Amino acid sequence: MNGTINAPSIEYAQLFPVLVVFAAAIAGVLVEAFAPRHLRKSIHVPLTLLTLAGAFIATVVTALGGLPATPVAMGAIAVDGPSLFIWGVILFLAFISTLLINDDEQFVAQAAAVPGSADEEDAVRSGFAQTEVYPLLLFAVGGMLLFPAANDLLMMFVALEVMSLPLYLLCGLARRRRLLSQEASVKYFLLGAFSSAFFLYGMALLYGYAGSVDLKAIGQALATVSNQETLLLVGMGMIGVGLLFKIGAAPFQAWKPDVYQGAPTAVTALMASTVLVAAFGAVLRVFWVALGNLDWDWRPVMWGVAILTMIAGAILAITQTDIKRMLAYSSIAHTGFLLTGVVATGAAEQNSKALSALLFYLAAYGFTTIGAFAVVTMVRDAGGEAGHLSRWAGLGKRAPLLAGVFAFFLLAFAGIPLTSGFFGKYAVFTAAVGGGALPLVVVGAVSSAIAAFFYVRVIVLMFFNEPAADGPSIAAPTTATSAVVALAAAVTVVLGVFPQPVLTLADQAASVLFIR
Amino acid sequence: MESPAEIIQHSGGVIGVSWLMIALPLLGAAILLLGGRRTDRWGHRLAIGMSVTAFLIAVISFFELLGLPEDERRRAIALYRFIPGMADMGVLIDPLSISFALLITGVGSLIHIYSIGYMAHDPDRRRFFSYLNLFVAAMLLLVLADNYVGLFIGWEGVGLASYLLIGFWQFKPSAATAAKKAFIVNRVGDFGLLIAIFTVWTGFGSVAFDKLSGTAVGEALKTGQVSQGSLTAIGLLLLLGACGKSAQLPLQSWLLDAMEGPTPVSALIHAATMVTAGVYLVVRSGGFFEAAPTAQLVVTIVGVVTLLAGAIIGCAKDDIKKGLAGSTMSQIGYMMLAAGLGPVGYAFAIAHLITHGFFKANMFLGAGSVMHAMNDEVDMRRYGGLYPVMKVTAITFIIGYLAIIGFPLLSGYFTKDGIIEAAMEHSSVLGWLAVLGAGITGFYMSRMIFMTFFGGRRWADDAHPHESPSVMTVPLIVLSVGSVFLGAFLILGNRLMLFLAPAVGRPEELPAFHAFSGPGLATLVLVAAGAAFAWVRYGAAEVPLVAPRGSFLTAFARRDLYGDALNEALFMRPGQWLTRIAVFFDNRGIDGLVNGLAAAIGGTSGRLRRVQTGYVRSYALSILFGAAVVVGALLYVGNM
């Protein structure tokens, strides 16, 4: 220790998917700085898509090449089965979200222009849209990849912020209803910062308890350090709050409807799918790896949170009148269903069953969600997207195919057999029963029934109500948007009829659980 | 008695990819439905290609199966895990399922081809072909699945396809109503099947056929794992499902109305394939029925009653398709009767099913050809004397006719006679009733022939009948060849029985075929008498254009034996009363509770919604409180 610093060893091969995303994000910033304005979009879109596709392929190659038995990058990042599965899902979902983001109608011409000002009019007339969206997206995706793979709390915190900061910005870039969008952005930022503070404080307390921020070290300290219980419990609670905020579990769900509604719908689609996947990965890693031996202590609390989340999501969704808010509450209810899998811990075999179920659910839910929001982007009237549910009345008569696909997504959310949603719920609830959480499953079934009510209500509204005379028009979808809807619908069908390949993949990813 | 062979896991060969039989028509249906108008021009060709390819796969699989030793001819191909811990997707290729696959794809392909001509002028021809493909896929899933869950998905799939096709001309209110009726009546049967599957699952912990063989059922009964009562319940519930799909009493009422669909549909779905699914179900579930004699007895009774009821209804119908539909009911009654006799009857049931598939499809398509020529007229009182103008249709139709009445050496002669003899051996009452049914068949089918092809021309003024194009007559010729020879081929030397033995078992003593046994002769005499009576009434005498009032019996038959009236009196009106009473109580009592609950949830929702103020400060406060609660709870639990 005489002043020399050893260069850290980095396993570039295993980290390639993450590195390539960050490199492309930085390249994107350079494009913003140096490329002429009219060229930027035509550089960004292929760059982003290629990067995401390349990172996806790299993930597959890494997965095929056998996995390291220990965390890489000096123990900071764990590239294990669950990480790779989550990476694959996130990259795939981000790829199709990019296709949605590619729609010019979504984003503001000049974010800095005051809404309603002459500046804004000029900007709109210029015909451009903010292209910073693409590098921001890539930074966020990079954070999402790191977040569930981080093997120490410090890395996890950095990843959390790298993921969140671009998202705060993206939320404020909606082209229409800009005030609502900016409000959503600020709200998300303030509350996100607030919850990060909890995370940080919790991390400090756990460091105080275990003398390390490494997840494995914390896990070992549980066995050896016997005093300072309070430090541990409070620290665990605070970290938990930070993470539960990100997945939108009750009582930390308040931001979700406001932000989902205000953000540009393409960004909502991205957040509602990928952030949930990444954040659940992080929740599992913290609670199963670092705090796994303490499950007797956190399980009852997590039970309470799960019950509260399922019920709050389902009940609050009933009185929603805005389609995006309804989907936000539906997402909260689904978070609750997923939490029933998180508490289903037990022996190693039970754990990998629960983990596999969660991974499958996350993948299935992600695709259906993006599909549903993609449909929302297509139903428009003079003021932009027709968000109010009354505007959706009789949509089945005007656009039978679109309404049919949307109805199908809703049925998948409700978990009707032969959709992916059924197998997701089936797998998670089976795992929960196996883990002794039968009462949770009962609550889950009851809230599914309540949730089915508001899903079916929208279907009834679309197909059995007379269309309003001045109802919304259906925007002729861009090829990219139709591709997203078709792909999401196809995945929802295939996972509902032929789930085995993905189930097997999830099983394999979950077989050795998390490495420490 | 010899029990069925073990099921062996299989891979490789064409059998290994036999799931393509299901996948290809399904893909065809998906392409045509999703592709929309773009596929209008070539859609029907794609559909036919898919169907014919499936037929080729079935044929090759059949020969591969024949190449295997006899006790290894039950091959399961595991496809993928479906519902973890309950049912996996897999295909079972055994003599029983491959027989059905050949029938479905063979007759199905012919009917696809025929439909090119029949639907040539329909603007929605592509949609029609996509539904036909959907039907073929679902029906193949039904018979090829290696477990009850897969079978059930196929079962619902054919129900859907049938609904879509009966109501294909939905602009006709009668077609829309008929489609709805078929769907609702089938729902009763489907629930029976569904509950049967639940009962099987709870009793045996599996829904896979290889875990539910006769031996396994006997074992479970011996160890007390399942009771005799629940086996009988399973049998009766399966029968209820079979009755719905196969239009057996008491769920027969939908089949006659289903003739509203285009004629190729009537031929494919409502004569040759789908309506025989009930027989398949009973034969496939032989393990349960053999262990539940009561259920078996009920099967035979249902079969006999339906075969008589269908024949009587057939006597009074002037609509050529409805006459054929009554006949279909009746013939499936024969199959059901045979299926209820256990292993002795299975082979005859399937043999009659296959030959019936041919001659009935033959006659339905013939009827379609006649209708095509007569401006879609279906009333036989407006036909007459058509033989000289459409010889191919007439001759093939008459071959089908001779086959169904059991004219010596034609298909029906062998298969129906087998059923009658087996029934006679079981119980003479059943046997003689079946003989009586054959006599009535002789009457109503001859009536149909005389009214359509012979006698005076009672055509409408604008009718100019002509022979149909060859795309319609060639399938007729192919089918009529089957109607002539198939029966002898399947029955002589017990060929089909020996072939099916690995799948369904066979009796210790093989039945011998007697050319002229007592019951056989009695049948022939009765059939001849029936035909002669028909000649007197409809061949020699003038057929009035308007149906005469007729006797009480005629009215009885004309009204479908008051089946609809009975349904209305027994179910519909009480049902309506029940709903009215229910609505009354619902409004007064239950609504209080339900609405109360709904209002409570809605009210809670409304109140909770106010928490969502939109103010960041109150959100932050809620996070703070939440954090306090979480940390407090953790401390509480941790220090407990």
Short mmCIF file of C-alpha atoms in Angstrom, two decimals, chain B residues 169-440:
data_model
loop_
_atom_site.label_atom_id
_atom_site.label_comp_id
_atom_site.label_asym_id
_atom_site.label_seq_id
_atom_site.Cartn_x
_atom_site.Cartn_y
_atom_site.Cartn_z
CA TRP B 169 -73.79 -16.78 -45.05
CA GLN B 170 -74.50 -14.75 -41.99
CA PHE B 171 -76.61 -12.26 -43.93
CA LYS B 172 -79.30 -14.95 -43.85
CA PRO B 173 -80.93 -14.74 -40.41
CA SER B 174 -81.67 -18.46 -40.53
CA ALA B 175 -77.97 -19.23 -40.98
CA ALA B 176 -76.97 -16.92 -38.14
CA THR B 177 -79.55 -18.52 -35.86
CA ALA B 178 -78.53 -22.02 -36.85
CA ALA B 179 -74.89 -21.24 -36.11
CA LYS B 180 -75.83 -19.91 -32.72
CA LYS B 181 -78.00 -22.89 -31.98
CA ALA B 182 -75.25 -25.33 -32.89
CA PHE B 183 -72.85 -23.45 -30.66
CA ILE B 184 -75.16 -23.34 -27.66
CA VAL B 185 -76.23 -26.97 -27.87
CA ASN B 186 -72.62 -28.01 -28.26
CA ARG B 187 -71.75 -25.98 -25.18
CA VAL B 188 -73.80 -28.41 -23.09
CA GLY B 189 -71.80 -31.31 -24.43
CA ASP B 190 -68.50 -29.47 -24.12
CA PHE B 191 -69.14 -28.86 -20.46
CA GLY B 192 -69.74 -32.55 -20.02
CA LEU B 193 -66.38 -33.28 -21.62
CA LEU B 194 -64.66 -30.59 -19.58
CA ILE B 195 -66.00 -31.93 -16.29
CA ALA B 196 -65.08 -35.43 -17.40
CA ILE B 197 -61.50 -34.26 -17.94
CA PHE B 198 -61.47 -32.60 -14.51
CA THR B 199 -62.73 -35.81 -12.95
CA VAL B 200 -60.11 -37.86 -14.75
CA TRP B 201 -57.40 -35.45 -13.60
CA THR B 202 -58.47 -35.59 -9.96
CA GLY B 203 -58.88 -39.35 -10.03
CA PHE B 204 -55.79 -40.36 -11.94
CA GLY B 205 -53.49 -37.34 -11.70
CA SER B 206 -52.94 -37.43 -15.43
CA VAL B 207 -54.74 -36.66 -18.65
CA ALA B 208 -52.35 -38.51 -20.98
CA PHE B 209 -53.79 -41.48 -22.84
CA ASP B 210 -50.85 -43.71 -22.03
CA LYS B 211 -51.52 -43.30 -18.31
CA LEU B 212 -55.22 -44.05 -18.77
CA SER B 213 -55.22 -47.39 -20.55
CA GLY B 214 -57.70 -50.10 -19.63
CA THR B 215 -55.08 -51.78 -17.44
CA ALA B 216 -54.31 -48.54 -15.59
CA VAL B 217 -58.01 -47.92 -14.99
CA GLY B 218 -58.50 -51.48 -13.73
CA GLU B 219 -55.49 -51.11 -11.45
CA ALA B 220 -56.77 -47.84 -10.04
CA LEU B 221 -60.16 -49.39 -9.42
CA LYS B 222 -58.60 -52.33 -7.63
CA THR B 223 -56.45 -50.21 -5.34
CA GLY B 224 -59.38 -47.97 -4.55
CA GLN B 225 -57.74 -44.91 -6.08
CA VAL B 226 -60.98 -44.28 -7.95
CA SER B 227 -64.42 -45.59 -7.19
CA GLN B 228 -66.78 -47.39 -9.53
CA GLY B 229 -69.13 -44.44 -9.15
CA SER B 230 -66.63 -41.92 -10.42
CA LEU B 231 -65.76 -44.16 -13.38
CA THR B 232 -69.43 -44.32 -14.30
CA ALA B 233 -69.60 -40.55 -13.92
CA ILE B 234 -66.58 -40.13 -16.20
CA GLY B 235 -68.19 -42.42 -18.76
CA LEU B 236 -71.52 -40.60 -18.70
CA LEU B 237 -69.89 -37.17 -18.88
CA LEU B 238 -67.75 -38.25 -21.81
CA LEU B 239 -70.91 -39.54 -23.43
CA LEU B 240 -72.58 -36.19 -22.87
CA GLY B 241 -69.70 -34.55 -24.71
CA ALA B 242 -69.98 -37.14 -27.47
CA CYS B 243 -73.73 -36.57 -27.76
CA GLY B 244 -73.25 -32.86 -28.29
CA LYS B 245 -70.64 -33.18 -31.01
CA SER B 246 -72.22 -36.20 -32.71
CA ALA B 247 -75.83 -34.98 -32.57
CA GLN B 248 -77.05 -37.89 -30.53
CA LEU B 249 -80.18 -37.71 -28.44
CA PRO B 250 -80.81 -35.61 -26.39
CA LEU B 251 -78.44 -33.06 -27.98
CA GLN B 252 -79.38 -33.75 -31.59
CA SER B 253 -81.43 -30.67 -32.36
CA TRP B 254 -78.66 -28.56 -33.89
CA LEU B 255 -77.65 -30.85 -36.75
CA LEU B 256 -80.71 -30.34 -38.97
CA ASP B 257 -80.45 -26.57 -38.67
CA ALA B 258 -76.74 -26.76 -39.38
CA MET B 259 -77.62 -27.55 -42.99
CA GLU B 260 -77.85 -23.79 -43.45
CA GLY B 261 -74.12 -23.83 -44.11
CA PRO B 262 -72.69 -24.26 -47.63
CA THR B 263 -73.07 -27.84 -48.83
CA PRO B 264 -69.36 -28.77 -48.82
CA VAL B 265 -69.44 -27.89 -45.13
CA SER B 266 -72.37 -30.18 -44.56
CA ALA B 267 -70.47 -32.91 -46.33
CA LEU B 268 -67.16 -32.43 -44.56
CA ILE B 269 -68.13 -31.37 -41.07
CA HIS B 270 -71.70 -32.45 -40.58
CA ALA B 271 -71.47 -35.83 -42.24
CA ALA B 272 -67.97 -37.19 -42.68
CA THR B 273 -65.75 -35.93 -39.89
CA MET B 274 -66.70 -33.63 -37.04
CA VAL B 275 -69.93 -35.33 -36.11
CA THR B 276 -68.03 -38.57 -35.75
CA ALA B 277 -65.78 -37.06 -33.10
CA GLY B 278 -68.11 -38.40 -30.43
CA VAL B 279 -67.55 -41.94 -31.68
CA TYR B 280 -63.81 -41.32 -31.61
CA LEU B 281 -64.08 -40.06 -28.04
CA VAL B 282 -65.98 -43.13 -26.88
CA VAL B 283 -63.62 -45.53 -28.62
CA ARG B 284 -60.52 -43.67 -27.43
CA SER B 285 -61.85 -43.70 -23.88
CA GLY B 286 -62.56 -47.43 -24.10
CA GLY B 287 -60.57 -47.99 -20.91
CA PHE B 288 -63.13 -46.07 -18.89
CA PHE B 289 -66.18 -47.51 -20.58
CA GLU B 290 -65.03 -51.10 -20.27
CA ALA B 291 -64.66 -50.55 -16.53
CA ALA B 292 -68.08 -48.88 -16.27
CA PRO B 293 -70.77 -51.22 -17.68
CA THR B 294 -73.55 -48.83 -16.74
CA ALA B 295 -72.07 -46.09 -18.88
CA GLN B 296 -71.56 -48.58 -21.68
CA LEU B 297 -75.19 -49.59 -21.51
CA VAL B 298 -76.27 -45.96 -21.73
CA VAL B 299 -74.07 -45.55 -24.80
CA THR B 300 -75.83 -48.39 -26.60
CA ILE B 301 -79.27 -47.08 -25.61
CA VAL B 302 -78.43 -43.59 -26.85
CA GLY B 303 -77.15 -45.14 -30.07
CA VAL B 304 -80.28 -47.19 -30.73
CA VAL B 305 -82.72 -44.43 -29.86
CA THR B 306 -80.86 -41.99 -32.10
CA LEU B 307 -80.61 -44.39 -35.00
CA LEU B 308 -84.37 -44.83 -34.98
CA ALA B 309 -85.13 -41.15 -34.36
CA GLY B 310 -82.82 -40.02 -37.14
CA ALA B 311 -84.34 -42.52 -39.57
CA ILE B 312 -87.89 -41.45 -38.74
CA ILE B 313 -86.98 -37.78 -39.16
CA GLY B 314 -85.36 -38.61 -42.49
CA CYS B 315 -88.66 -40.06 -43.74
CA ALA B 316 -90.53 -36.79 -43.57
CA LYS B 317 -88.07 -34.21 -44.80
CA ASP B 318 -88.60 -32.61 -48.19
CA ASP B 319 -85.39 -30.60 -47.93
CA ILE B 320 -82.79 -32.90 -49.46
CA LYS B 321 -80.03 -31.77 -47.11
CA LYS B 322 -82.18 -32.15 -44.03
CA GLY B 323 -83.14 -35.61 -45.17
CA LEU B 324 -79.46 -36.46 -45.42
CA ALA B 325 -78.85 -34.86 -42.02
CA GLY B 326 -81.47 -37.09 -40.42
CA SER B 327 -79.76 -40.00 -42.07
CA THR B 328 -76.40 -38.87 -40.67
CA MET B 329 -77.85 -38.81 -37.16
CA SER B 330 -79.17 -42.27 -37.71
CA GLN B 331 -75.91 -43.70 -39.05
CA ILE B 332 -73.91 -42.19 -36.20
CA GLY B 333 -76.44 -43.85 -33.93
CA TYR B 334 -75.29 -47.16 -35.42
CA MET B 335 -71.66 -46.26 -34.71
CA MET B 336 -72.49 -45.22 -31.17
CA LEU B 337 -74.33 -48.47 -30.62
CA ALA B 338 -71.29 -50.39 -31.83
CA ALA B 339 -68.92 -48.30 -29.73
CA GLY B 340 -70.98 -49.16 -26.68
CA LEU B 341 -70.46 -52.86 -27.25
CA GLY B 342 -66.80 -52.80 -26.24
CA PRO B 343 -63.87 -54.21 -28.23
CA VAL B 344 -66.20 -56.38 -30.35
CA GLY B 345 -67.89 -53.27 -31.65
CA TYR B 346 -65.02 -50.78 -31.93
CA ALA B 347 -63.77 -52.05 -35.27
CA PHE B 348 -67.29 -52.08 -36.72
CA ALA B 349 -67.95 -48.59 -35.37
CA ILE B 350 -64.81 -47.27 -37.02
CA ALA B 351 -65.38 -49.24 -40.20
CA HIS B 352 -68.90 -47.87 -40.51
CA LEU B 353 -67.58 -44.44 -39.67
CA ILE B 354 -65.07 -44.59 -42.51
CA THR B 355 -67.44 -46.02 -45.11
CA HIS B 356 -70.15 -43.60 -43.97
CA GLY B 357 -67.63 -40.78 -44.35
CA PHE B 358 -67.32 -41.76 -47.99
CA PHE B 359 -70.88 -42.50 -49.01
CA LYS B 360 -72.44 -39.70 -47.02
CA ALA B 361 -69.92 -37.13 -48.27
CA ASN B 362 -70.60 -38.57 -51.71
CA MET B 363 -74.34 -37.98 -51.35
CA PHE B 364 -73.99 -34.57 -49.76
CA LEU B 365 -71.74 -33.40 -52.55
CA GLY B 366 -74.18 -34.96 -54.98
CA ALA B 367 -76.97 -33.00 -53.35
CA GLY B 368 -74.80 -29.90 -53.66
CA SER B 369 -74.30 -30.63 -57.33
CA VAL B 370 -78.08 -30.93 -57.77
CA MET B 371 -78.66 -27.69 -55.88
CA HIS B 372 -75.97 -26.02 -57.96
CA ALA B 373 -77.89 -27.07 -61.05
CA MET B 374 -81.30 -26.07 -59.69
CA ASN B 375 -80.59 -22.51 -58.53
CA ASP B 376 -80.00 -23.57 -54.93
CA GLU B 377 -83.39 -25.19 -54.65
CA VAL B 378 -83.40 -27.72 -51.80
CA ASP B 379 -87.02 -28.86 -51.86
CA MET B 380 -87.20 -32.35 -53.37
CA ARG B 381 -90.78 -31.69 -54.35
CA ARG B 382 -89.37 -29.30 -56.95
CA TYR B 383 -86.91 -31.91 -58.32
CA GLY B 384 -87.86 -35.07 -60.18
CA GLY B 385 -86.61 -36.62 -63.38
CA LEU B 386 -83.10 -35.28 -63.04
CA TYR B 387 -81.39 -38.53 -64.00
CA PRO B 388 -81.14 -37.85 -67.75
CA VAL B 389 -79.75 -34.31 -67.37
CA MET B 390 -77.03 -35.00 -64.81
CA LYS B 391 -75.93 -38.57 -65.20
CA VAL B 392 -72.61 -38.42 -63.32
CA THR B 393 -74.19 -36.84 -60.28
CA ALA B 394 -77.11 -39.23 -60.42
CA ILE B 395 -75.06 -42.39 -60.80
CA THR B 396 -72.61 -41.50 -58.07
CA PHE B 397 -75.49 -40.50 -55.82
CA ILE B 398 -77.22 -43.81 -56.48
CA ILE B 399 -74.02 -45.67 -55.64
CA GLY B 400 -73.91 -43.83 -52.33
CA TYR B 401 -77.57 -44.68 -51.84
CA LEU B 402 -77.03 -48.37 -52.47
CA ALA B 403 -74.11 -48.31 -50.08
CA ILE B 404 -76.07 -46.72 -47.25
CA ILE B 405 -79.09 -48.98 -47.47
CA GLY B 406 -76.77 -51.97 -47.35
CA PHE B 407 -77.15 -53.35 -50.86
CA PRO B 408 -75.22 -56.60 -50.92
CA LEU B 409 -71.48 -56.32 -51.51
CA LEU B 410 -71.40 -52.51 -51.29
CA SER B 411 -69.70 -50.77 -48.37
CA GLY B 412 -72.68 -50.26 -46.08
CA TYR B 413 -73.69 -53.87 -46.41
CA PHE B 414 -70.55 -55.08 -44.71
CA THR B 415 -70.19 -52.46 -42.04
CA LYS B 416 -73.82 -52.11 -41.01
CA ASP B 417 -74.31 -55.83 -41.00
CA GLY B 418 -71.34 -56.20 -38.71
CA ILE B 419 -72.87 -53.76 -36.26
CA ILE B 420 -76.25 -55.48 -36.36
CA GLU B 421 -74.73 -58.90 -35.75
CA ALA B 422 -72.55 -57.68 -32.91
CA ALA B 423 -75.57 -55.97 -31.35
CA MET B 424 -77.66 -59.09 -31.78
CA GLU B 425 -75.05 -61.10 -29.93
CA HIS B 426 -75.08 -58.57 -27.11
CA SER B 427 -78.83 -58.28 -26.74
CA SER B 428 -81.53 -59.29 -29.16
CA VAL B 429 -83.63 -56.20 -28.39
CA LEU B 430 -80.82 -53.91 -29.53
CA GLY B 431 -80.23 -56.11 -32.54
CA TRP B 432 -83.82 -56.12 -33.78
CA LEU B 433 -84.19 -52.41 -33.24
CA ALA B 434 -81.09 -51.90 -35.38
CA VAL B 435 -82.63 -54.14 -38.06
CA LEU B 436 -85.79 -52.06 -37.94
CA GLY B 437 -83.69 -48.91 -38.37
CA ALA B 438 -82.12 -50.43 -41.49
CA GLY B 439 -85.59 -51.05 -42.91
CA ILE B 440 -86.59 -47.43 -42.36
#
